[in-house]
Amino acid sequence: MSQKQTLSFQAEVAQLLHLVTHSLYSNKEIFLRELISNASDACDKLRFEALNNTGLYEDAPNLEVRVSFDREARTLTIADNGIGLSQQEAIDNLGTIAKSGTREFMSRLSGDQKADAQLIGQFGVGFYSGFIVADRITVESRRGGLPQEEGVRWTSVGAGDFEVEAMGRPERGTSVTLHLREDAADYLSTWKLKSIIGKYSDHIALPILMRKEEWKEGEEGKGGEMVLTEEWETVNQASALWTRSKKDISPQQYQEFYKQISHDHEGPLAWAHNRVEGSTEYTQLLYIPSHAPVDLWNRDKAAGVKLYVKRVFIMDDAEALLPTYLRFVKGVIDSSDLPLNVSRELLQESRDVKAIREGSTKRVLGMLEDLAKLEKDDGAPADDKGKYGKFYAEFGTVLKEGLGEDLGNRERLAKLLRFASTESDTVTVALADYKARMKEGQEAIYYITADTTAAARNSPQLEIFRKKGIEVLLMSDRVDEWALNYLHEFEGTPLQSVAKGAVDLGKMQDETEKKAAEGAAEAFKPVLEKLRDALKDKAQDVRVTSRLVDSPACLVVSDGGMSMQLARMLKQAGQKVPETRPVLEVNAEHALVKKLDGSPHFDDLAHILFDQALLAEGGLPDDPAAYVKRVNALLV
Ligand code: ADP
């Protein structure tokens, strides 16, 4: 690069800039947190690259951030001696948005300033937040290891474009100079800057330095003033938060640290901070967020734990440190045993990592159990009592994946599950609650899966259970069916789908009822034969059932078979599903079913019966037009 170039921002950046400058006015000061965080990341990167190339330290091995200002020029500068930017990196990293999350972010903007500002907090606009307070930003940088002539100066007024040019720069790293807007001049104050740093950046593991101020008496009786000296002092704690003793860390500091590492504007629901000793030594600081990120569903991406080795940052999103179903957990794990040059591949195989993962999983489950306990604790403040419900609403579905993924902790996980049921409109029923309410003689925990809770609640399959006052769990999460495959029993009581196999209410059905049902089935036999024949392409079998009270018919699948709901879902997702035909169960007491015997419209009625059963459980007839025709023929 020989000459000054003017380049355009990527369209998304321009959009983001507009938003930043227009909607973040309520919380301007966060720009400092963002820029210091970038500086700290740059130092982490240098330290990491220098593991294999100590030359990168040049003659400045002590990594630090310096915050300074010039009242006259109205500028504020945040300088670091981290990895720095090459000329190309300045163009790429400060001119485009690489992160896929940001696109997602842009699409979620509502136009409501307050809500959008919170969203920004969640995603962290980072560097661009400088434009909240500055009408021009100049970045000067040189990447560690590059010759002095290969420095770069980047300037922009935060509108459509930016300028870059080469510059000589002896010192490694980056300095970001904000030309403050007139109304942001109050940041030109040591006291103000120190208090913001104390609030947001105290735990940054690097020293943040500022010029010392001194009181200078005015001349000839005029008032004195604070003036800046040449001496620098450290204004933050400068030790990694997790390395400090628990008793020296306030709840506010834990929360600030969480916000920093998670880019979340809301505080966490809970955290655990422990030093684990024994054959593997590590420190864990793990947080449970209070709401789900937008990409929670992406099993490949999300993982929120940063790995440090002996306080050196190694990597973000170290997925090997926790099982995938706990990917919502944020935090830091600092190992004393892993080698500094550990790679993601190595992590997968390491025995130490295995121990860390087991220990951390137990810790997270313990935190969740504690939150769940508060739920039932009458003495707990309402806020605390509601925490588990909040957690479950956000992450319950992900937690269920653990039933299939983490066999060793299945029992603990089962206790953490919550469902809606015929006894509860909200998702608050624990399996233990259900067990405690089981009817005399009831031998199973009954559940039904459907596309929505309403569909589950109104399913014909529930009729006999409702009549007998037996509670049924209503499940409508996509993962339920799959997850329940892994949970056959809870504390010795089997789980039984009410839509699979024949109903067997066992001891809850009395002898006279059983006799009556058998008699009805016997009398109905000739009609059944005809039904089987008429529906042989649709139904695997047709039988008389005692599970229906008000409905004429319903569909069930064989025990261990895939529910029709799951089959539909998989088909929609483009997966191959083995073609199985359901069983049609009919209510021999129902007027419509009684009408079958000797009816001249037997065939039409049979098909209508089947298609209606399919409709009732959320499916669609194979040939909807034929269905309508048949119904209409009977209506006229
Ligand atoms: P984020 O830090 O979340 O990736 P930013 O918009 O804050 O997003 O920064 C964009 C990129 O610019 C960073 O990823 C980094 O590569 C680069 N960058 C920003 N500040 C610095 C800095 N002080 N030193 C080196 N690189 C930086």
XYZ file of C-alpha atoms and ligand atoms in Angstrom, residues 16 34-43 45 78-80 82-85 89-90 92-99 102 123-129 139 141 173-176 263, ligand 1:
71
model
C -24.889 -0.962 11.841
C -15.960 -2.492 24.035
C -12.693 -0.882 23.017
C -10.847 -2.110 26.100
C -12.261 -5.554 25.483
C -10.887 -5.475 21.920
C -7.524 -4.359 23.253
C -7.530 -7.193 25.727
C -8.455 -9.701 23.011
C -5.597 -8.401 20.891
C -3.187 -9.009 23.784
C -4.011 -13.193 20.619
C -7.150 3.600 23.833
C -3.818 2.002 22.978
C -2.668 -1.585 23.363
C -1.325 -6.607 21.468
C -1.139 -8.366 18.130
C -2.071 -5.296 16.061
C -3.461 -5.156 12.549
C -6.510 -6.763 8.347
C -7.420 -3.157 9.012
C -11.033 -6.453 6.372
C -11.703 -6.326 10.085
C -12.716 -2.715 10.387
C -14.610 -2.492 7.122
C -16.701 -5.645 7.035
C -18.648 -7.726 9.459
C -17.323 -11.216 9.447
C -19.402 -12.638 12.199
C -24.303 -9.979 13.175
C -24.167 -9.056 20.145
C -21.552 -6.550 21.105
C -21.052 -4.014 18.332
C -17.504 -3.764 19.512
C -15.335 -1.377 17.622
C -18.155 0.557 15.979
C -19.505 1.612 19.354
C -6.797 3.786 14.221
C -1.629 -0.059 14.142
C -0.184 -2.934 18.552
C -3.111 -0.650 18.035
C -4.144 2.762 19.170
C -7.699 3.899 18.648
C -21.999 -10.017 25.350
P -15.263 -8.348 17.550
O -14.180 -7.878 18.452
O -16.494 -8.713 18.275
O -14.793 -9.361 16.549
P -15.172 -5.628 16.607
O -16.059 -4.883 15.671
O -15.030 -5.091 17.968
O -15.719 -7.111 16.635
O -13.767 -5.733 15.969
C -13.622 -6.237 14.669
C -12.270 -6.829 14.487
O -11.279 -5.802 14.443
C -11.821 -7.722 15.624
O -12.309 -9.040 15.476
C -10.314 -7.640 15.484
O -9.876 -8.528 14.478
C -10.088 -6.249 14.999
N -9.726 -5.367 16.120
C -10.522 -4.516 16.797
N -9.839 -3.887 17.767
C -8.560 -4.341 17.704
C -7.352 -4.091 18.439
N -7.310 -3.244 19.462
N -6.242 -4.772 18.058
C -6.270 -5.648 17.043
N -7.363 -5.932 16.334
C -8.500 -5.299 16.640
